[in-house]
CSV table of C-alpha atoms in Angstrom, one decimal:
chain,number,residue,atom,x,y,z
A,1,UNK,CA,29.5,41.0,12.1
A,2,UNK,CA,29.4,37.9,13.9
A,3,UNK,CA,30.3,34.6,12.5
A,4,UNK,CA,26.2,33.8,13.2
A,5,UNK,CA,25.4,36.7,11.7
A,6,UNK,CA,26.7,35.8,8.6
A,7,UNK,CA,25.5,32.3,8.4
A,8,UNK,CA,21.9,33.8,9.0
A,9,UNK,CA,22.3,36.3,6.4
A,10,UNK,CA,23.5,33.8,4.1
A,11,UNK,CA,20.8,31.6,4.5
A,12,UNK,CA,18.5,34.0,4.4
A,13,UNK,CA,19.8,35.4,0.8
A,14,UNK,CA,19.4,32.1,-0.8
A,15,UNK,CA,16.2,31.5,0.9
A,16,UNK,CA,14.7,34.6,-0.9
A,17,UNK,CA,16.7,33.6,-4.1
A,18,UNK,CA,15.0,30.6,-4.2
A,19,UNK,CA,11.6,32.2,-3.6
A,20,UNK,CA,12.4,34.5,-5.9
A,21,UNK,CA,12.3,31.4,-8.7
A,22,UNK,CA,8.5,31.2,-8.3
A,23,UNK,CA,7.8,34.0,-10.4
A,24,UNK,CA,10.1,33.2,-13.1
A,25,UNK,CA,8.6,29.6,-13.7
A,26,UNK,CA,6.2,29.6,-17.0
A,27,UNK,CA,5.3,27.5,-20.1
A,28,UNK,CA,8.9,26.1,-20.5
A,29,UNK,CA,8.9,23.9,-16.9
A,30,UNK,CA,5.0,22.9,-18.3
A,31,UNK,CA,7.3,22.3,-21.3
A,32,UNK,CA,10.2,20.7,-19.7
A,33,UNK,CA,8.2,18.5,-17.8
A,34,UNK,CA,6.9,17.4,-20.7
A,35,UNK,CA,9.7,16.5,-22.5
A,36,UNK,CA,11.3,14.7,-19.5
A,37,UNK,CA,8.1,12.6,-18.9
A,38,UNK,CA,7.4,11.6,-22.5
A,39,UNK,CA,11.4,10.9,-23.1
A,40,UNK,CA,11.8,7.0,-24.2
A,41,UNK,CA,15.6,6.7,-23.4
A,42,UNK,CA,17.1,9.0,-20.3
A,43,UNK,CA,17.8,12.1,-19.3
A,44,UNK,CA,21.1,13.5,-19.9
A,45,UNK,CA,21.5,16.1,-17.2
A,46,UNK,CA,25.4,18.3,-17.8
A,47,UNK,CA,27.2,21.2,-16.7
A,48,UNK,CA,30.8,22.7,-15.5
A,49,UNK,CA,32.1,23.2,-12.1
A,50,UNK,CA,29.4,23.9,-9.7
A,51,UNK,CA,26.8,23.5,-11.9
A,52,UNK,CA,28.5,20.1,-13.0
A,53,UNK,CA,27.7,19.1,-8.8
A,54,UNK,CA,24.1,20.2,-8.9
A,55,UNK,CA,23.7,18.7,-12.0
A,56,UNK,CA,25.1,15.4,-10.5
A,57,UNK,CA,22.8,15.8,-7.5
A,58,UNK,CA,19.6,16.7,-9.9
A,59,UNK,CA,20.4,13.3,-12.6
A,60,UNK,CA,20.7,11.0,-8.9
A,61,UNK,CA,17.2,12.7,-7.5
A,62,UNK,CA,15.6,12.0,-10.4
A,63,UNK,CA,16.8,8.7,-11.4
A,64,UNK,CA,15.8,7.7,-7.7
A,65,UNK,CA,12.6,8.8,-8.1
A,66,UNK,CA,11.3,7.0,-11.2
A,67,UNK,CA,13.1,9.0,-14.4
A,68,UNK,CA,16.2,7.4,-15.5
A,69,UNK,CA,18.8,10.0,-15.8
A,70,UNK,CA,22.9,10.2,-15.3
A,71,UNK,CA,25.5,13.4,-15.7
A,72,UNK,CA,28.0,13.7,-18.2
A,73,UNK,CA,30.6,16.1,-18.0
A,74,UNK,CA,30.8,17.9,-21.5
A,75,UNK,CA,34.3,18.0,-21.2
A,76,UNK,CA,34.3,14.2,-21.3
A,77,UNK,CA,32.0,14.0,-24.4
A,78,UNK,CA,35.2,15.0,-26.9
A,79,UNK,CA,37.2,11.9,-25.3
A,80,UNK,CA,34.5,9.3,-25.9
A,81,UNK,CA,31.5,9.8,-24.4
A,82,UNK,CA,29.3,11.2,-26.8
A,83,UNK,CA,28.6,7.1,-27.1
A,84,UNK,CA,26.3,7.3,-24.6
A,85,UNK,CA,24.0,9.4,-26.2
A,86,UNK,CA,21.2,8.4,-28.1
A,87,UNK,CA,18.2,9.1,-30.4
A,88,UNK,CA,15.1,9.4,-27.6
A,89,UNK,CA,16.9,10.6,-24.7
A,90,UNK,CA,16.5,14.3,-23.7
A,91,UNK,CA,19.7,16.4,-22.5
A,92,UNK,CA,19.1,18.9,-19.6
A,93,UNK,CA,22.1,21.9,-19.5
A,94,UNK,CA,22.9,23.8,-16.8
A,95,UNK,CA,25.1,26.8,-16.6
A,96,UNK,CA,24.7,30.2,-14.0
A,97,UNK,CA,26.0,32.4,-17.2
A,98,UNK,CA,24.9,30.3,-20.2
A,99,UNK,CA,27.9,31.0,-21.8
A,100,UNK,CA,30.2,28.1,-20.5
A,101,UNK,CA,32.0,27.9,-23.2
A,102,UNK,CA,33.1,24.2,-22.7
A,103,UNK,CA,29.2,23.5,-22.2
A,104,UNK,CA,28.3,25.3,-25.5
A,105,UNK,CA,30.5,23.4,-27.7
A,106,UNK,CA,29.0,20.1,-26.5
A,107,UNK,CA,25.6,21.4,-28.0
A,108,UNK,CA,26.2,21.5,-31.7
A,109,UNK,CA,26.4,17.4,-31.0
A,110,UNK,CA,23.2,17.4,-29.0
A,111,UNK,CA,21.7,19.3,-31.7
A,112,UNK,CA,22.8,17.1,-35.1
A,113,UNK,CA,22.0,14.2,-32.8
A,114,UNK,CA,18.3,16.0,-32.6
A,115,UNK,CA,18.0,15.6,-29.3
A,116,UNK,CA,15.8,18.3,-27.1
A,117,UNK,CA,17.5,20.3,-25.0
A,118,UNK,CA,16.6,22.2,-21.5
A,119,UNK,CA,18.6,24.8,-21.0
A,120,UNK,CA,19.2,26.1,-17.1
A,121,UNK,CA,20.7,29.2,-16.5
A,122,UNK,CA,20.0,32.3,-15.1
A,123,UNK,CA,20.2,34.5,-18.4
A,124,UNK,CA,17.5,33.9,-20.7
A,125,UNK,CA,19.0,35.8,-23.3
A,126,UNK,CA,22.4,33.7,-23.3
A,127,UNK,CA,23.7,31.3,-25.8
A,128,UNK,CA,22.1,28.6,-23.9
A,129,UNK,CA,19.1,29.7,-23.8
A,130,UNK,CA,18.6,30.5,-27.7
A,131,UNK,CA,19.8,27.1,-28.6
A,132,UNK,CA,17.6,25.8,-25.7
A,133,UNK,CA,14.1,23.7,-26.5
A,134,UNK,CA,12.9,25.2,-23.7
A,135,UNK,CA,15.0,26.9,-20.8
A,136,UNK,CA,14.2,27.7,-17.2
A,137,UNK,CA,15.3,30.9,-15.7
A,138,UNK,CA,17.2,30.5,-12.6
A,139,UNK,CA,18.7,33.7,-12.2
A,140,UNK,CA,18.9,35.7,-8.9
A,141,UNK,CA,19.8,38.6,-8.0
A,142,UNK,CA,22.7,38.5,-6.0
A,143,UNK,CA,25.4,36.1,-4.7
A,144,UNK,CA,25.1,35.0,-0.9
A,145,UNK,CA,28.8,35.4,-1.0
A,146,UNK,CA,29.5,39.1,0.3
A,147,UNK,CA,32.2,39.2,-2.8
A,148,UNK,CA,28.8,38.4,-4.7
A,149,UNK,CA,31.7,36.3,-6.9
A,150,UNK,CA,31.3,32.3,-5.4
A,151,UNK,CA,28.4,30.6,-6.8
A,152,UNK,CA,25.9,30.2,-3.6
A,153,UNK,CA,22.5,31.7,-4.4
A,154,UNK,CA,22.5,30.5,-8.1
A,155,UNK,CA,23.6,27.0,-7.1
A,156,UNK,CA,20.9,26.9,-4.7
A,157,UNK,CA,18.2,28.1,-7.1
A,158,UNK,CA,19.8,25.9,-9.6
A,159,UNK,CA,19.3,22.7,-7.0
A,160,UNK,CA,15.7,23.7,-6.1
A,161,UNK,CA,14.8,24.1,-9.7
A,162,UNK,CA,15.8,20.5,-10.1
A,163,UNK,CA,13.8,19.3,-7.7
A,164,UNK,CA,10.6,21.3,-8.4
A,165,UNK,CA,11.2,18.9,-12.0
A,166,UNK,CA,11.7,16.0,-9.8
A,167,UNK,CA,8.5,16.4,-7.6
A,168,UNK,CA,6.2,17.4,-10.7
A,169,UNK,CA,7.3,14.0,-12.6
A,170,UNK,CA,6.9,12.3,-9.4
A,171,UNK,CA,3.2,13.8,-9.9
A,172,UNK,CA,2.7,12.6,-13.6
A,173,UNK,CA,4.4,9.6,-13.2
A,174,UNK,CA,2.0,8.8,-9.7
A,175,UNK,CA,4.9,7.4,-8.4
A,176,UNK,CA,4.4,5.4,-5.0
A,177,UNK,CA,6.2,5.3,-1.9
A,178,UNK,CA,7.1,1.3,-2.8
A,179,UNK,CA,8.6,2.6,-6.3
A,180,UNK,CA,10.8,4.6,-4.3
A,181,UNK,CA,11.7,1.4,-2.5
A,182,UNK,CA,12.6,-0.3,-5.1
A,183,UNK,CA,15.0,2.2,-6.1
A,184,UNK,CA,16.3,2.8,-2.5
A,185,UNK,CA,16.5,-1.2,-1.1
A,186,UNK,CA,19.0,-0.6,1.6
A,187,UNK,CA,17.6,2.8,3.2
A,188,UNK,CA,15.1,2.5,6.1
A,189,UNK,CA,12.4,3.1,3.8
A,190,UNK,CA,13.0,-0.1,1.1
A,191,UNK,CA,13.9,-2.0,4.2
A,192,UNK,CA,10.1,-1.3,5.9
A,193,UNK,CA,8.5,-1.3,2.1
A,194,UNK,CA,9.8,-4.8,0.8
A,195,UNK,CA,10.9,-6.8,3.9
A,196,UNK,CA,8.1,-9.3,4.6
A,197,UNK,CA,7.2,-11.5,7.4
A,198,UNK,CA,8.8,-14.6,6.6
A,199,UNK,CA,12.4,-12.4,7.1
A,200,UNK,CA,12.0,-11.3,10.5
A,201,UNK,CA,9.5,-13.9,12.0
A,202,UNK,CA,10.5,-16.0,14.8
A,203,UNK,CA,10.3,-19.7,14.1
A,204,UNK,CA,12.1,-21.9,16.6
A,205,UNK,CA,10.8,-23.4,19.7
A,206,UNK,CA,7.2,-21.7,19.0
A,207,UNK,CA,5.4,-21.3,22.3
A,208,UNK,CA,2.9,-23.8,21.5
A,209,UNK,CA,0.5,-25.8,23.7
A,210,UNK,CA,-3.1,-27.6,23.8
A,211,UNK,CA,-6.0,-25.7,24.9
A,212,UNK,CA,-6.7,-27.8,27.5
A,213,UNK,CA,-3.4,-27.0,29.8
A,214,UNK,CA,-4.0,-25.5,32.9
A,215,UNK,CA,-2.9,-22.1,32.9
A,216,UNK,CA,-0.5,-22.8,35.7
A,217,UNK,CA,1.3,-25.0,33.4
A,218,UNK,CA,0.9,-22.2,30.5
A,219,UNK,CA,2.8,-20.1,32.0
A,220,UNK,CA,6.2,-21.9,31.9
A,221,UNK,CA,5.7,-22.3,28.8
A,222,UNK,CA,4.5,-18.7,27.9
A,223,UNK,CA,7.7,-17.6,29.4
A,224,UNK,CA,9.9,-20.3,27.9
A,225,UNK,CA,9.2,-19.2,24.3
A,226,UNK,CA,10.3,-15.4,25.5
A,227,UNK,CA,7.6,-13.8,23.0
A,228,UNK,CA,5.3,-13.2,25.6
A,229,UNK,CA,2.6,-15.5,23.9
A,230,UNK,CA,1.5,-18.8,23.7
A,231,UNK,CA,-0.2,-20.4,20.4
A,232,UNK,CA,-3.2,-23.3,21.2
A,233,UNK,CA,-3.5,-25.9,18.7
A,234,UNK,CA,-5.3,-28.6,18.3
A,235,UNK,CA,-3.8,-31.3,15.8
A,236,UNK,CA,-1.8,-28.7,14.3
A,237,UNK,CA,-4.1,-26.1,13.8
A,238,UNK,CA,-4.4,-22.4,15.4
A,239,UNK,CA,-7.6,-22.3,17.9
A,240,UNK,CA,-6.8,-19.5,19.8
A,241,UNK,CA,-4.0,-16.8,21.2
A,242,UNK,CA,-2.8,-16.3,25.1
A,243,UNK,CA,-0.7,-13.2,25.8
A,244,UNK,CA,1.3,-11.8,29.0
A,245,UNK,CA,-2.0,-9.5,29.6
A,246,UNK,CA,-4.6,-12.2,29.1
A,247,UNK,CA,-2.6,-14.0,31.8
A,248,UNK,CA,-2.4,-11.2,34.3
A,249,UNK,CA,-5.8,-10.2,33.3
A,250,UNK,CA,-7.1,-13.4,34.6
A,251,UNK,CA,-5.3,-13.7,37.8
A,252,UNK,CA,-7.0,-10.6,39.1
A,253,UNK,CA,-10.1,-11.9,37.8
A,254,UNK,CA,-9.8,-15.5,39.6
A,255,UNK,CA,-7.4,-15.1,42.0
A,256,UNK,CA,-6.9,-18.2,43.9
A,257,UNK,CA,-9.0,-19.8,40.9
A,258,UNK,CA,-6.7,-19.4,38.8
A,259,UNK,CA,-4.8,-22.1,38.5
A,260,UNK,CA,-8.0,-24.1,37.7
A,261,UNK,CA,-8.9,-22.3,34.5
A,262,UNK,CA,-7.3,-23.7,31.2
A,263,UNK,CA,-6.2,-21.8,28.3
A,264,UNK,CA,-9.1,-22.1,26.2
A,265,UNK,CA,-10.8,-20.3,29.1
A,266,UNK,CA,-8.9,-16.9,27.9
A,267,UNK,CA,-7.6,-17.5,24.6
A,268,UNK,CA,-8.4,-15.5,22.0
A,269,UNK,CA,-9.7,-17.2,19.2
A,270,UNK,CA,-9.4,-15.5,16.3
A,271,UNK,CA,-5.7,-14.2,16.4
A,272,UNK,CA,-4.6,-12.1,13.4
A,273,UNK,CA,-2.6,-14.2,10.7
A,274,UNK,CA,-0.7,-13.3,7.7
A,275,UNK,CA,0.9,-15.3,4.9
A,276,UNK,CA,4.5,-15.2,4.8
A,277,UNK,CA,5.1,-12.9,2.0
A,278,UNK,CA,3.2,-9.7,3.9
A,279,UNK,CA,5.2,-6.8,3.8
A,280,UNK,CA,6.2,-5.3,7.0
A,281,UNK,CA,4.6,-2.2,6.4
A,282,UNK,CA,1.2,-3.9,6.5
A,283,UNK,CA,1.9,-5.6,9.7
A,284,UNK,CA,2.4,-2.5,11.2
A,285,UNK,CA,-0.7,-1.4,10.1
A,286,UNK,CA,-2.3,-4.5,11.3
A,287,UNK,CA,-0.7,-4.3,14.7
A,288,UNK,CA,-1.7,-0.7,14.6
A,289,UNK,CA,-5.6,-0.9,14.0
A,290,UNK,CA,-5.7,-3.8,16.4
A,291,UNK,CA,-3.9,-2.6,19.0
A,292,UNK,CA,-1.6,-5.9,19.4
A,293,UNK,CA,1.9,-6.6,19.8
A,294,UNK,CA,2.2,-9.9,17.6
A,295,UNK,CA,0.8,-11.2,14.5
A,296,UNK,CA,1.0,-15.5,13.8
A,297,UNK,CA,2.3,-16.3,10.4
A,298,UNK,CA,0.2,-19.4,8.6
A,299,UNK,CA,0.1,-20.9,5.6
A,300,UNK,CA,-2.5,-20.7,3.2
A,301,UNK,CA,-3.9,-23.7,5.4
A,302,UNK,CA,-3.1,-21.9,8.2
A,303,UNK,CA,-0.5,-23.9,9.7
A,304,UNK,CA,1.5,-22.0,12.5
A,305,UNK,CA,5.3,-21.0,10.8
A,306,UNK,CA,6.3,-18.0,13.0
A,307,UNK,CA,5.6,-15.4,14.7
A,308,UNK,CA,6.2,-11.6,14.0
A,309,UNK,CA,6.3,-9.3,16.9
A,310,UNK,CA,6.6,-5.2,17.6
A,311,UNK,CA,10.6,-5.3,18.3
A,312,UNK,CA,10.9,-7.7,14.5
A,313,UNK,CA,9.2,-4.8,12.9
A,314,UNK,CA,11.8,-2.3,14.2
A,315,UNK,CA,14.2,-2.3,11.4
């Protein structure tokens, strides 16, 4: 078999390990669930080896996603860490065999401490899983691993367990799409979800000119400013809005006329505004529904203080 071969074949055994989970989940991940959403302190996730990595993995896709949550390595707990353990929190274990023996002497603590336990393994009848508040079966039949020895198919259903817990307390908790900024400010997501208008607007040597000027004249200064706009005011307030189109617009309209019209003769004059604290995401909606390339940013009196355009929404 081909090298191809065997990466399709491996894909598709864990693909149908993980589908296989769907028929093993029951009362205890309504019960996990539970005790994850309704824990007061954090969420304790722990295991050995490989299932020490998912576990890793599951405590950072939770904890970005609303449920406070870090892995311990129980191997750690008997040089210290136990510390970090508290009355409140709720420990989630995780072990292929549930028989780890390094992972079962940590739970004797967890269980003086009274602290609920979810046990993950895929052998419902294991230590684990006795001593277990609940447990979730993720076993599967068979390794992807043609030795059917390295842990491949029960990682994987060990991983999408975790996030099927994830998504349903994203569920519960209603969590929104700026919570997840909050937790994720330097991905492209926070950036779009909490960057507002006043930290990408352009604010020097604003295009701006009466609405009297001929538009011959306009047009120097139209270009000057480089945002393919120009902002009429009259004693330093906003009466209207001339863009690149509205100024070829009206040359094939007038022709040789042209130069005789002034900008109040083509301005818009009700330009979309924001404040300078509207996110970006909103301006893309507003540049969206309008079908425009450039919002103006006022004050609550409407004074001109920037302008936001397509390209400063890009980030």
């Amino acid at each position: 078999m081909t090298a191809k071969k065997y990466a399709i074949q491996c894909i598709k055994d864990e693909a149908e390990a993980v589908m296989g989970l769907i028929p093993q989940i029951d009362d205890s991940f309504e019960e996990a669930v539970e005790l994850m959403y309704g824990c007061k302190g954090k969420i304790i996730v722990t295991g050995v080896g490989k299932s020490g990595h998912i576990g890793a993995k599951i405590a950072a896709t939770l904890s970005s996603t609303g449920t406070p949550s870090f892995f311990i390595n129980p191997l750690d707990v008997f040089h210290g860490d136990l510390g970090v353990m508290a009355h409140g929190d709720v420990v989630l274990a995780i072990s292929n065999s549930g028989q780890t023996d390094e992972l079962l002497r940590f739970i004797p603590m967890v269980l003086h401490m009274q602290i609920p336990i979810i046990g993950m393994s895929g052998n419902p009848k294991s230590l684990l899983a006795k001593y277990s508040t609940c447990h979730l079966n993720v076993s599967v039949e068979k390794e992807a691993c043609p030795l059917n020895l390295a842990p491949t198919s029960s990682t994987m259903a060990q991983l999408a367990m975790g996030d099927a817990l994830a998504v349903a307390l994203i569920e519960k908790r209603n969590f929104q799409p700026r919570d997840f900024a909050q937790y994720h400010p330097g991905g492209e997501l926070g950036k779009r979800l909490l960057t507002t208008a006043q930290d990408v607007m352009h604010s020097d040597d604003m295009p701006v000119l009466p609405p009297e000027m001929h538009l011959g004249e306009a047009i120097i200064l139209v270009s000057k400013g480089k945002l393919g706009l120009g902002i009429a005011e009259v004693n330093g307030e906003i009466v209207g809005l001339i863009t690149d189109g509205d100024i070829r617009r009206a040359m094939e309209k007038w022709q040789a006329e042209f130069f005789d019209h002034t900008v109040s003769d083509i301005m818009t004059r009700t330009p979309k505004t924001v404040l300078p604290e509207t996110k970006i995401t909103e301006i893309q909606r507003i540049m969206n529904k309008y079908k425009i390339h450039s919002v103006l940013v006022t004050d609550d009196s409407r004074h001109l203080l920037g302008v936001v355009d397509h390209y400063s929404c890009m980030i």
